[in-house]
Every structure is written in structure tokens, then in C-alpha cells.
XYZ file of N, CA and C in Angstrom:
753
model
N 0.825 -1.197 0.000
C 0.000 0.000 0.000
C 0.864 1.254 0.000
N 1.904 1.252 0.878
C 2.778 2.420 0.955
C 3.476 2.667 -0.365
N 3.932 1.564 -1.018
C 4.620 1.713 -2.289
C 3.695 2.307 -3.338
N 2.405 1.906 -3.304
C 1.444 2.438 -4.255
C 1.239 3.935 -4.027
N 1.056 4.334 -2.757
C 0.864 5.751 -2.439
C 2.092 6.558 -2.836
N 3.284 6.027 -2.514
C 4.514 6.739 -2.858
C 4.635 6.906 -4.360
N 4.241 5.853 -5.105
C 4.306 5.924 -6.563
C 3.369 6.995 -7.096
N 2.178 7.105 -6.475
C 1.225 8.120 -6.916
C 1.744 9.526 -6.639
N 2.417 9.702 -5.508
C 2.893 11.029 -5.125
C 4.145 11.438 -5.887
N 5.071 10.519 -6.025
C 6.384 10.876 -6.556
C 6.687 10.247 -7.912
N 5.858 9.331 -8.360
C 6.117 8.652 -9.611
C 7.000 7.444 -9.410
N 6.823 6.451 -10.264
C 7.649 5.256 -10.182
C 9.056 5.592 -10.660
N 10.086 4.970 -10.082
C 11.463 5.256 -10.521
C 11.668 5.117 -12.019
N 11.072 4.105 -12.648
C 11.225 3.950 -14.093
C 10.628 5.130 -14.838
N 9.458 5.564 -14.392
C 8.806 6.712 -15.030
C 9.635 7.973 -14.845
N 10.203 8.142 -13.651
C 11.031 9.315 -13.395
C 12.281 9.340 -14.268
N 12.888 8.165 -14.478
C 14.070 8.096 -15.339
C 13.702 8.461 -16.774
N 12.557 7.963 -17.228
C 12.123 8.279 -18.598
C 11.831 9.770 -18.747
N 11.210 10.369 -17.733
C 10.961 11.814 -17.789
C 12.277 12.588 -17.845
N 13.256 12.142 -17.062
C 14.564 12.801 -17.079
C 15.220 12.675 -18.452
N 15.089 11.518 -19.075
C 15.652 11.329 -20.420
C 15.021 12.293 -21.420
N 13.708 12.421 -21.348
C 13.004 13.283 -22.296
C 13.340 14.758 -22.105
N 13.735 15.123 -20.881
C 14.059 16.534 -20.618
C 15.431 16.942 -21.169
N 16.247 15.980 -21.538
C 17.584 16.302 -22.036
C 17.511 16.707 -23.507
N 18.045 17.871 -23.805
C 18.132 18.325 -25.200
C 19.403 17.757 -25.805
N 19.245 16.843 -26.742
C 20.387 16.162 -27.335
C 21.096 17.086 -28.319
N 22.376 17.241 -28.126
C 23.201 18.101 -28.973
C 23.733 17.291 -30.150
N 23.581 17.806 -31.344
C 24.053 17.104 -32.539
C 25.560 16.887 -32.527
N 26.276 17.655 -31.716
C 27.729 17.535 -31.653
C 28.187 16.449 -30.684
N 27.260 15.905 -29.928
C 27.632 14.852 -28.987
C 27.988 13.573 -29.745
N 28.798 12.704 -29.169
C 29.180 11.458 -29.843
C 27.968 10.576 -30.147
N 28.106 9.746 -31.177
C 26.991 8.915 -31.639
C 26.443 8.010 -30.545
N 27.346 7.353 -29.792
C 26.890 6.408 -28.776
C 26.005 7.062 -27.737
N 26.375 8.247 -27.290
C 25.591 8.967 -26.283
C 24.259 9.409 -26.869
N 24.274 9.943 -28.079
C 23.020 10.401 -28.698
C 22.056 9.237 -28.905
N 22.576 8.091 -29.315
C 21.714 6.921 -29.502
C 21.140 6.445 -28.176
N 21.968 6.436 -27.143
C 21.502 6.013 -25.826
C 20.375 6.911 -25.331
N 20.556 8.210 -25.467
C 19.563 9.164 -24.970
C 18.308 9.203 -25.833
N 18.379 8.652 -27.037
C 17.223 8.624 -27.930
C 16.349 7.398 -27.715
N 16.832 6.463 -26.899
C 16.128 5.192 -26.718
C 15.353 5.228 -25.412
N 14.054 4.894 -25.432
C 13.248 4.987 -24.205
C 13.647 3.976 -23.138
N 13.385 4.341 -21.904
C 13.592 3.459 -20.754
C 12.511 2.376 -20.775
N 12.808 1.155 -20.309
C 11.777 0.107 -20.256
C 10.520 0.588 -19.523
N 9.375 0.231 -20.071
C 8.106 0.662 -19.508
C 7.662 -0.254 -18.378
N 6.834 0.297 -17.503
C 6.171 -0.537 -16.504
C 5.378 -1.622 -17.223
N 5.425 -2.812 -16.688
C 4.730 -3.922 -17.319
C 5.613 -4.762 -18.219
N 6.872 -4.316 -18.420
C 7.784 -5.082 -19.264
C 8.223 -6.346 -18.530
N 8.042 -7.530 -19.133
C 8.509 -8.764 -18.479
C 10.026 -8.755 -18.337
N 10.521 -9.188 -17.195
C 11.972 -9.147 -16.983
C 12.705 -10.078 -17.945
N 12.018 -11.131 -18.413
C 12.670 -12.053 -19.337
C 12.835 -11.457 -20.731
N 12.108 -10.380 -21.015
C 12.235 -9.754 -22.334
C 13.252 -8.616 -22.332
N 13.741 -8.271 -21.147
C 14.709 -7.181 -21.056
C 16.089 -7.628 -21.535
N 16.827 -6.675 -22.045
C 18.232 -6.897 -22.371
C 19.059 -6.221 -21.279
N 20.062 -6.928 -20.784
C 20.877 -6.448 -19.682
C 22.328 -6.283 -20.141
N 23.028 -5.393 -19.452
C 24.466 -5.271 -19.628
C 25.092 -5.262 -18.245
N 25.799 -6.344 -17.895
C 26.523 -6.377 -16.623
C 27.821 -5.603 -16.797
N 28.143 -4.796 -15.803
C 29.226 -3.822 -15.929
C 30.083 -3.796 -14.671
N 31.390 -3.645 -14.868
C 32.277 -3.459 -13.718
C 33.432 -2.543 -14.120
N 33.784 -1.627 -13.210
C 34.947 -0.756 -13.373
C 36.014 -1.156 -12.360
N 37.256 -1.123 -12.794
C 38.375 -1.107 -11.851
C 38.935 0.310 -11.882
N 39.108 0.905 -10.720
C 39.512 2.302 -10.620
C 40.663 2.461 -9.632
N 41.219 3.670 -9.590
C 42.291 3.950 -8.635
C 41.750 4.368 -7.275
N 40.445 4.496 -7.173
C 39.826 4.909 -5.913
C 38.345 5.111 -6.110
N 37.687 5.644 -5.101
C 36.232 5.767 -5.129
C 35.738 7.156 -5.507
N 36.621 8.144 -5.534
C 36.216 9.522 -5.781
C 36.510 9.900 -7.232
N 35.473 10.078 -8.067
C 35.708 10.402 -9.478
C 36.380 11.757 -9.698
N 36.346 12.626 -8.677
C 37.021 13.922 -8.804
C 38.534 13.771 -8.768
N 39.010 12.730 -8.099
C 40.447 12.558 -7.909
C 40.996 11.284 -8.552
N 40.117 10.346 -8.860
C 40.562 9.007 -9.265
C 40.218 8.730 -10.726
N 40.781 7.656 -11.254
C 40.639 7.322 -12.671
C 40.081 5.924 -12.846
N 39.409 5.734 -13.981
C 38.987 4.408 -14.402
C 40.167 3.740 -15.088
N 40.490 2.523 -14.656
C 41.615 1.803 -15.244
C 41.173 0.750 -16.254
N 40.062 0.076 -15.970
C 39.577 -0.951 -16.890
C 38.068 -1.074 -16.759
N 37.438 -1.558 -17.838
C 35.989 -1.723 -17.896
C 35.685 -3.103 -18.446
N 34.835 -3.820 -17.725
C 34.379 -5.125 -18.182
C 32.884 -5.107 -18.394
N 32.420 -5.684 -19.495
C 30.989 -5.747 -19.789
C 30.637 -7.110 -20.352
N 29.407 -7.535 -20.087
C 28.884 -8.745 -20.719
C 27.372 -8.587 -20.857
N 26.821 -8.801 -22.059
C 25.373 -8.694 -22.244
C 24.659 -9.964 -21.813
N 23.383 -9.806 -21.490
C 22.562 -10.943 -21.091
C 21.138 -10.717 -21.567
N 20.518 -11.755 -22.116
C 19.112 -11.686 -22.534
C 18.496 -13.060 -22.356
N 17.233 -13.061 -21.921
C 16.502 -14.309 -21.689
C 17.277 -15.262 -20.776
N 17.853 -14.700 -19.728
C 18.599 -15.461 -18.710
C 19.834 -16.149 -19.274
N 20.303 -15.702 -20.414
C 21.506 -16.273 -21.015
C 22.600 -15.216 -21.086
N 23.721 -15.506 -20.463
C 24.862 -14.592 -20.472
C 25.671 -14.849 -21.740
N 25.831 -13.819 -22.550
C 26.509 -13.963 -23.843
C 28.002 -13.718 -23.655
N 28.701 -14.743 -23.191
C 30.126 -14.594 -22.894
C 30.924 -14.266 -24.161
N 30.446 -14.725 -25.304
C 31.156 -14.440 -26.552
C 31.191 -12.953 -26.861
N 30.214 -12.212 -26.334
C 30.156 -10.764 -26.561
C 30.737 -9.972 -25.393
N 31.334 -10.665 -24.435
C 31.959 -9.982 -23.304
C 33.122 -9.128 -23.802
N 33.363 -8.029 -23.106
C 34.390 -7.084 -23.541
C 35.171 -6.590 -22.324
N 36.478 -6.519 -22.461
C 37.346 -6.039 -21.389
C 38.372 -5.098 -22.003
N 38.390 -3.852 -21.542
C 39.337 -2.880 -22.097
C 40.086 -2.186 -20.964
N 41.351 -1.905 -21.237
C 42.155 -1.071 -20.341
C 42.191 0.338 -20.909
N 42.271 1.317 -20.008
C 42.375 2.705 -20.427
C 43.796 3.197 -20.198
N 44.224 4.130 -21.036
C 45.589 4.656 -20.893
C 45.632 5.727 -19.804
N 45.419 5.275 -18.564
C 45.345 6.185 -17.419
C 46.402 5.828 -16.381
N 47.581 5.432 -16.829
C 48.590 4.923 -15.908
C 49.067 5.969 -14.908
N 48.862 7.255 -15.221
C 49.322 8.292 -14.292
C 48.547 8.267 -12.985
N 47.370 7.639 -12.996
C 46.559 7.617 -11.782
C 46.807 6.426 -10.891
N 47.611 5.474 -11.342
C 47.818 4.261 -10.561
C 48.584 4.573 -9.278
N 48.121 3.988 -8.180
C 48.831 4.120 -6.912
C 49.036 2.733 -6.317
N 49.849 2.650 -5.308
C 50.201 1.348 -4.746
C 48.993 0.625 -4.175
N 48.058 1.384 -3.582
C 46.892 0.746 -2.977
C 46.015 0.083 -4.030
N 45.742 0.808 -5.126
C 44.890 0.230 -6.167
C 45.582 -0.930 -6.858
N 46.896 -0.847 -7.034
C 47.638 -1.926 -7.693
C 47.582 -3.208 -6.877
N 47.616 -3.083 -5.550
C 47.517 -4.257 -4.693
C 46.152 -4.912 -4.840
N 45.103 -4.098 -4.983
C 43.735 -4.623 -5.053
C 43.434 -5.249 -6.411
N 43.703 -4.494 -7.493
C 43.268 -4.985 -8.805
C 44.404 -5.506 -9.682
N 45.628 -5.434 -9.182
C 46.798 -5.985 -9.890
C 47.025 -5.329 -11.252
N 46.551 -4.101 -11.412
C 46.790 -3.354 -12.648
C 47.986 -2.439 -12.435
N 48.993 -2.605 -13.271
C 50.228 -1.811 -13.181
C 50.371 -0.977 -14.444
N 51.188 0.092 -14.408
C 51.287 1.002 -15.563
C 51.575 0.314 -16.883
N 52.396 -0.729 -16.878
C 52.752 -1.399 -18.135
C 51.536 -1.985 -18.836
N 50.516 -2.346 -18.075
C 49.314 -2.942 -18.662
C 48.466 -1.897 -19.388
N 48.709 -0.628 -19.091
C 47.878 0.438 -19.665
C 48.565 1.198 -20.786
N 49.787 0.803 -21.122
C 50.544 1.558 -22.127
C 49.819 1.625 -23.464
N 49.161 0.552 -23.837
C 48.417 0.525 -25.101
C 46.911 0.587 -24.864
N 46.543 1.199 -23.738
C 45.134 1.282 -23.394
C 44.363 2.239 -24.279
N 43.047 2.176 -24.167
C 42.155 2.998 -24.979
C 41.997 4.394 -24.376
N 41.624 5.346 -25.233
C 41.310 6.697 -24.780
C 39.969 6.695 -24.040
N 39.868 7.529 -23.012
C 38.662 7.556 -22.191
C 37.420 7.913 -23.000
N 37.484 8.961 -23.815
C 36.292 9.425 -24.534
C 35.746 8.355 -25.472
N 36.624 7.711 -26.227
C 36.175 6.675 -27.156
C 35.624 5.467 -26.405
N 36.254 5.153 -25.276
C 35.801 4.010 -24.481
C 34.424 4.271 -23.881
N 34.212 5.472 -23.368
C 32.919 5.790 -22.779
C 31.832 5.818 -23.837
N 32.133 6.327 -25.022
C 31.100 6.353 -26.056
C 30.745 4.942 -26.509
N 31.735 4.055 -26.568
C 31.443 2.657 -26.883
C 30.582 2.035 -25.792
N 30.854 2.392 -24.548
C 30.038 1.902 -23.436
C 28.602 2.399 -23.558
N 28.430 3.678 -23.889
C 27.079 4.220 -24.066
C 26.348 3.485 -25.189
N 27.068 3.172 -26.246
C 26.472 2.418 -27.352
C 25.985 1.053 -26.880
N 26.779 0.382 -26.058
C 26.384 -0.933 -25.557
C 25.234 -0.847 -24.563
N 25.097 0.290 -23.851
C 24.026 0.465 -22.879
C 22.673 0.711 -23.538
N 22.667 1.109 -24.768
C 21.416 1.485 -25.437
C 20.400 0.346 -25.377
N 19.235 0.657 -24.810
C 18.162 -0.311 -24.731
C 18.352 -1.387 -23.685
N 19.307 -1.194 -22.791
C 19.601 -2.244 -21.806
C 19.441 -1.716 -20.376
N 19.155 -2.651 -19.479
C 19.228 -2.410 -18.039
C 20.649 -2.749 -17.609
N 21.259 -1.887 -16.817
C 22.657 -2.073 -16.426
C 22.719 -2.770 -15.070
N 23.428 -3.893 -15.014
C 23.613 -4.674 -13.794
C 24.981 -4.370 -13.203
N 25.012 -4.085 -11.919
C 26.275 -3.858 -11.220
C 26.181 -4.437 -9.817
N 27.327 -4.681 -9.214
C 27.362 -5.068 -7.798
C 28.030 -3.933 -7.033
N 27.207 -3.099 -6.414
C 27.714 -1.893 -5.767
C 27.739 -0.755 -6.769
N 26.566 -0.242 -7.114
C 26.435 0.735 -8.205
C 27.153 2.046 -7.927
N 27.488 2.296 -6.665
C 28.031 3.610 -6.317
C 29.270 3.944 -7.136
N 30.132 2.982 -7.400
C 31.374 3.272 -8.130
C 31.080 3.601 -9.587
N 30.473 2.654 -10.292
C 30.229 2.857 -11.714
C 29.320 4.059 -11.968
N 28.262 4.174 -11.171
C 27.317 5.285 -11.372
C 27.982 6.628 -11.121
N 28.773 6.730 -10.057
C 29.443 8.004 -9.759
C 30.411 8.402 -10.866
N 31.190 7.453 -11.354
C 32.167 7.775 -12.384
C 31.482 8.145 -13.704
N 30.423 7.429 -14.058
C 29.711 7.744 -15.299
C 29.017 9.091 -15.194
N 28.319 9.329 -14.078
C 27.619 10.606 -13.916
C 28.597 11.773 -13.872
N 29.737 11.581 -13.236
C 30.753 12.632 -13.224
C 31.245 12.916 -14.643
N 31.459 11.870 -15.409
C 31.948 12.042 -16.785
C 30.952 12.819 -17.641
N 29.666 12.410 -17.619
C 28.694 13.083 -18.490
C 28.392 14.494 -18.015
N 28.529 14.728 -16.709
C 28.310 16.089 -16.224
C 29.436 17.017 -16.662
N 30.673 16.533 -16.560
C 31.818 17.352 -16.952
C 31.880 17.575 -18.458
N 31.542 16.549 -19.234
C 31.690 16.631 -20.697
C 30.477 17.236 -21.393
N 29.277 16.949 -20.869
C 28.071 17.293 -21.615
C 27.033 18.061 -20.791
N 27.325 18.307 -19.525
C 26.387 19.042 -18.687
C 25.160 18.246 -18.277
N 25.226 16.927 -18.384
C 24.119 16.065 -17.976
C 24.350 15.668 -16.512
N 23.407 15.994 -15.646
C 23.606 15.764 -14.217
C 23.693 14.274 -13.906
N 22.779 13.491 -14.453
C 22.774 12.037 -14.275
C 22.378 11.389 -15.589
N 23.065 10.322 -15.940
C 22.702 9.606 -17.149
C 21.397 8.843 -16.886
N 20.346 9.091 -17.671
C 19.030 8.484 -17.390
C 18.943 7.044 -17.896
N 19.564 6.145 -17.153
C 19.507 4.727 -17.468
C 19.033 3.971 -16.238
N 18.599 2.741 -16.437
C 18.118 1.910 -15.331
C 19.274 1.063 -14.818
N 19.564 1.234 -13.531
C 20.573 0.427 -12.861
C 19.888 -0.589 -11.971
N 20.363 -1.817 -11.968
C 19.962 -2.796 -10.961
C 21.217 -3.219 -10.221
N 21.172 -3.067 -8.912
C 22.343 -3.287 -8.071
C 22.176 -4.580 -7.281
N 22.978 -5.586 -7.622
C 22.857 -6.875 -6.933
C 23.276 -6.785 -5.469
N 24.111 -5.825 -5.121
C 24.481 -5.638 -3.710
C 23.273 -5.163 -2.909
N 22.530 -4.212 -3.449
C 21.341 -3.718 -2.756
C 20.270 -4.799 -2.664
N 20.137 -5.598 -3.722
C 19.193 -6.715 -3.658
C 19.557 -7.636 -2.497
N 20.847 -7.957 -2.384
C 21.283 -8.880 -1.339
C 21.052 -8.291 0.045
N 21.296 -7.005 0.204
C 21.051 -6.372 1.503
C 19.577 -6.444 1.876
N 18.710 -6.247 0.891
C 17.282 -6.325 1.176
C 16.841 -7.752 1.468
N 17.457 -8.705 0.806
C 17.125 -10.109 1.060
C 17.505 -10.534 2.465
N 18.544 -9.937 3.023
C 19.063 -10.371 4.318
C 18.768 -9.375 5.431
N 17.886 -8.407 5.194
C 17.695 -7.345 6.190
C 17.087 -7.846 7.492
N 16.369 -8.973 7.433
C 15.745 -9.470 8.660
C 16.724 -10.323 9.467
N 17.899 -10.583 8.928
C 18.891 -11.356 9.650
C 19.762 -10.416 10.480
N 21.024 -10.672 10.536
C 21.937 -9.845 11.315
C 22.914 -9.171 10.354
N 22.565 -7.986 9.842
C 23.378 -7.349 8.806
C 24.814 -7.100 9.228
N 25.044 -6.960 10.529
C 26.408 -6.675 10.979
C 27.324 -7.880 10.769
N 26.750 -9.058 10.600
C 27.563 -10.257 10.387
C 27.614 -10.672 8.924
N 26.944 -9.931 8.057
C 26.895 -10.285 6.634
C 28.000 -9.581 5.865
N 28.608 -10.302 4.948
C 29.558 -9.690 4.018
C 28.874 -9.566 2.667
N 28.985 -8.381 2.070
C 28.337 -8.152 0.785
C 29.343 -8.031 -0.355
N 30.579 -8.470 -0.103
C 31.539 -8.568 -1.188
C 30.999 -9.548 -2.228
N 31.271 -9.264 -3.490
C 30.723 -10.079 -4.571
C 31.060 -11.554 -4.387
N 32.301 -11.842 -4.029
C 32.723 -13.241 -3.848
C 31.922 -13.924 -2.744
N 31.736 -13.233 -1.618
C 31.021 -13.819 -0.487
C 29.541 -14.024 -0.796
N 28.941 -13.055 -1.490
C 27.523 -13.186 -1.836
C 27.319 -14.348 -2.805
N 28.227 -14.502 -3.754
C 28.129 -15.623 -4.686
C 28.169 -16.961 -3.948
N 29.038 -17.069 -2.965
C 29.129 -18.316 -2.197
C 27.815 -18.616 -1.478
N 27.153 -17.573 -0.969
C 25.869 -17.759 -0.303
C 24.822 -18.328 -1.253
N 24.968 -18.001 -2.537
C 24.024 -18.502 -3.540
C 24.554 -19.749 -4.245
N 25.603 -20.345 -3.662
C 26.170 -21.602 -4.177
C 26.705 -21.457 -5.599
N 27.263 -20.293 -5.884
C 27.915 -20.060 -7.170
C 29.421 -20.286 -7.012
N 30.097 -20.694 -8.063
C 31.536 -20.990 -7.948
C 32.356 -19.747 -7.632
N 33.492 -19.960 -7.000
C 34.394 -18.860 -6.657
C 35.222 -18.484 -7.872
N 35.251 -17.187 -8.174
C 36.077 -16.656 -9.253
C 37.100 -15.696 -8.658
N 38.217 -15.469 -9.341
C 39.143 -14.418 -8.892
C 38.439 -13.064 -8.897
N 38.679 -12.270 -7.866
C 38.013 -10.969 -7.738
C 38.876 -9.841 -8.298
N 38.233 -8.687 -8.491
C 38.902 -7.450 -8.896
C 39.538 -7.533 -10.286
N 38.853 -8.240 -11.162
C 39.123 -8.164 -12.590
C 37.805 -7.748 -13.219
N 37.816 -6.658 -13.999
C 36.562 -6.069 -14.461
C 35.729 -7.042 -15.289
N 36.364 -7.823 -16.129
C 35.614 -8.767 -16.959
C 35.018 -9.881 -16.110
N 35.836 -10.483 -15.251
C 35.346 -11.570 -14.402
C 34.241 -11.078 -13.478
N 34.411 -9.874 -12.936
C 33.405 -9.347 -12.011
C 32.084 -9.035 -12.719
N 32.141 -8.617 -13.987
C 30.898 -8.358 -14.714
C 30.147 -9.661 -14.959
N 30.859 -10.717 -15.324
C 30.228 -12.026 -15.500
C 29.699 -12.545 -14.162
N 30.488 -12.366 -13.107
C 30.068 -12.790 -11.769
C 28.780 -12.110 -11.351
N 28.661 -10.824 -11.660
C 27.471 -10.056 -11.306
C 26.251 -10.568 -12.064
N 26.418 -10.859 -13.347
C 25.301 -11.373 -14.147
C 24.811 -12.712 -13.592
N 25.742 -13.589 -13.246
C 25.368 -14.881 -12.674
C 24.650 -14.708 -11.336
N 25.153 -13.791 -10.525
C 24.534 -13.552 -9.223
C 23.109 -13.046 -9.379
N 22.878 -12.156 -10.316
C 21.529 -11.629 -10.540
C 20.557 -12.758 -10.882
N 20.972 -13.677 -11.741
C 20.112 -14.805 -12.097
C 19.796 -15.650 -10.863
N 20.805 -15.862 -10.011
C 20.583 -16.635 -8.790
C 19.635 -15.900 -7.842
N 19.766 -14.593 -7.737
C 18.893 -13.820 -6.862
C 17.437 -13.862 -7.339
N 17.239 -13.823 -8.654
C 15.882 -13.892 -9.190
C 15.230 -15.213 -8.790
N 15.980 -16.301 -8.863
C 15.461 -17.602 -8.435
C 15.147 -17.565 -6.939
N 16.031 -16.945 -6.156
C 15.829 -16.858 -4.707
C 14.575 -16.048 -4.384
N 14.351 -14.987 -5.138
C 13.210 -14.113 -4.868
C 11.897 -14.744 -5.316
N 11.863 -15.259 -6.536
C 10.608 -15.690 -7.136
C 10.409 -17.201 -7.126
N 11.464 -17.976 -6.866
C 11.340 -19.425 -6.862
C 11.024 -19.967 -8.245
N 10.371 -21.112 -8.272
C 9.955 -21.712 -9.545
C 8.687 -21.023 -10.017
N 8.859 -19.889 -10.629
C 7.723 -19.037 -10.999
C 6.893 -19.659 -12.110
N 5.597 -19.535 -11.935
C 4.662 -20.013 -12.944
C 3.896 -18.845 -13.559
N 4.376 -17.644 -13.323
C 3.730 -16.463 -13.861
C 4.809 -15.535 -14.408
N 4.396 -14.605 -15.227
C 5.336 -13.695 -15.877
C 5.723 -12.579 -14.911
N 7.015 -12.422 -14.694
C 7.509 -11.393 -13.779
C 7.725 -10.102 -14.547
N 7.160 -9.003 -14.017
C 7.326 -7.694 -14.635
C 8.455 -6.943 -13.922
N 8.987 -5.946 -14.603
C 10.107 -5.199 -14.043
C 9.723 -4.538 -12.720
N 8.479 -4.084 -12.606
C 8.075 -3.413 -11.362
C 7.828 -4.392 -10.221
N 7.808 -5.693 -10.514
C 7.587 -6.665 -9.452
C 8.706 -6.651 -8.420
N 9.861 -6.115 -8.798
C 10.947 -5.979 -7.833
C 10.537 -5.016 -6.723
N 9.551 -4.175 -6.992
C 9.130 -3.176 -6.021
C 7.880 -3.562 -5.230
N 7.108 -4.518 -5.726
C 5.780 -4.661 -5.122
C 5.705 -5.754 -4.070
N 4.522 -6.088 -3.685
C 4.306 -6.948 -2.523
C 4.872 -8.347 -2.688
N 5.039 -8.814 -3.929
C 5.583 -10.158 -4.112
C 7.013 -10.254 -3.609
N 7.703 -9.107 -3.595
C 9.094 -9.079 -3.138
C 9.264 -7.946 -2.154
N 8.450 -7.936 -1.117
C 8.484 -6.841 -0.148
C 9.867 -6.650 0.441
N 10.621 -7.738 0.589
C 11.937 -7.627 1.200
C 12.956 -6.971 0.291
N 12.614 -6.841 -1.011
C 13.540 -6.163 -1.927
C 12.847 -5.021 -2.637
N 11.889 -4.413 -1.962
C 11.054 -3.418 -2.629
C 11.652 -2.023 -2.597
N 12.804 -1.840 -1.992
C 13.371 -0.498 -1.932
C 14.852 -0.536 -2.280
N 15.275 0.517 -2.937
C 16.700 0.740 -3.186
C 17.367 -0.302 -4.080
N 16.603 -1.054 -4.844
C 17.196 -2.023 -5.750
C 17.721 -1.316 -6.986
N 16.967 -0.350 -7.461
C 17.398 0.408 -8.624
C 18.376 1.482 -8.157
N 19.514 1.588 -8.871
C 20.527 2.551 -8.467
C 20.084 3.969 -8.656
């Protein structure tokens, strides 16, 4: 009931994202990938989740603050109809070696030599926007990827937030476990995967983490809906069927 009232007062998150997209005046001078992304509507309420196209995404960065830190690598993998298209997975390094520090190198094992032939940031981001077109973006811990992308489009194009749909598997997991003891739960991607009986993969590689996130999302859907005999809509993540994950799932 509360979710219905809130939706009436403030609008559904999907509707709000679509309104934000429509308010952006697309500049003909903007890169093709960005213009195409902004020209494509956000999924409508009532869209079955099995008909959606997803893009699992992961960034490796030198830190968490986009004002001071750099993106070092980007991993993506598309998914449709519960099938992860590993053949279309993509992993690129950026030529941002000046931002590497000892702390980030210890975590993600990216050293300057690996970035010498890396891609330019602008071309890489436009390719990413092209891949995002018409897709829901899956991440584990959206704060990093969302902050860096929003910072980029604000600095380059004056867009405050990129109007795309984010689904955050970390937030889903927190909502699934909120009735337990959150202080004892680990929400690291590796630990959450183990809870869902998924195999252990090496962490902090953008490509592996994007695939890991896609697999985790599929496992979470099974955990939430079970052996479903009805068609699940995108808004069902918000409603009474999944009350435990009805908030903060969308980034």
C-alpha cells in the first residue's frame, strides 16, 4: 500500500528516469553512442523481466572519488533471456597509468605497463554508451560505476545524471538479508556468490566481475521468485511479491 501511495505522489522510478531522459536536449555535436543512448526509451512498466536486455558492468579504478581518481579498466557482458553472452563480453584497459597508486595496484593488480596501449577515455565511454542502449545495467555496488559515469557526463556534456536503469545486486542482497543480522553479513561479490552456491572466481578483474554479477543476478531472481509459474514484470521488484527487496534495488 505504501509503495502504491509513494508511486502516486512521486512517480515510479522507471517513469522518473524516462521523464529525465526526455528533458535532455540532445546536442548534434555529442558522440553517436551517447546520442543513440539518450534517444532510446527506458523500459516501460509492465515489461517482463525475461524480455529485457541487460548489460553487466564493472569498473576497476584507482579509488572511489571520481574527482580525484581514474577508471583503469571496464568489463561488460550482455545478457538476454537469462543467457549470459560470454562471446560478446568485452574487457578494455584505459591509458590512465598516471593515476595508478600502490593501494589500487595491490587490489586490482593493474600496473602502468598494462595500460601503455590502453584505450582513450572518450572513445571508451562512447562505446560503453552504445552498448548500454536499450539495456538495463547490472552492477554489484552501483556507487562506483554510477558516480564515475555521472561525473563524466556532467563534466563533458552538462548532464547531471545519465538516465539509465541500474539494478544493483548488492542492494538486492542487503534487502534479502535485512531481517537477519546485517552486521555479520559480508556483501563482497565473492562472499555473496558463495551464499548462492555459485563458484568462486578471482576478484577485482573487471571482466570476471561483470560475468560474476550477471550470474549472481540470475541466482537472486530464483531466490526471490522461486519456480515461478507467472510472468515477472520489471516493477515486481518493487511490489508486494518481493516486499523484502522493494526499496533501493534500482541505483
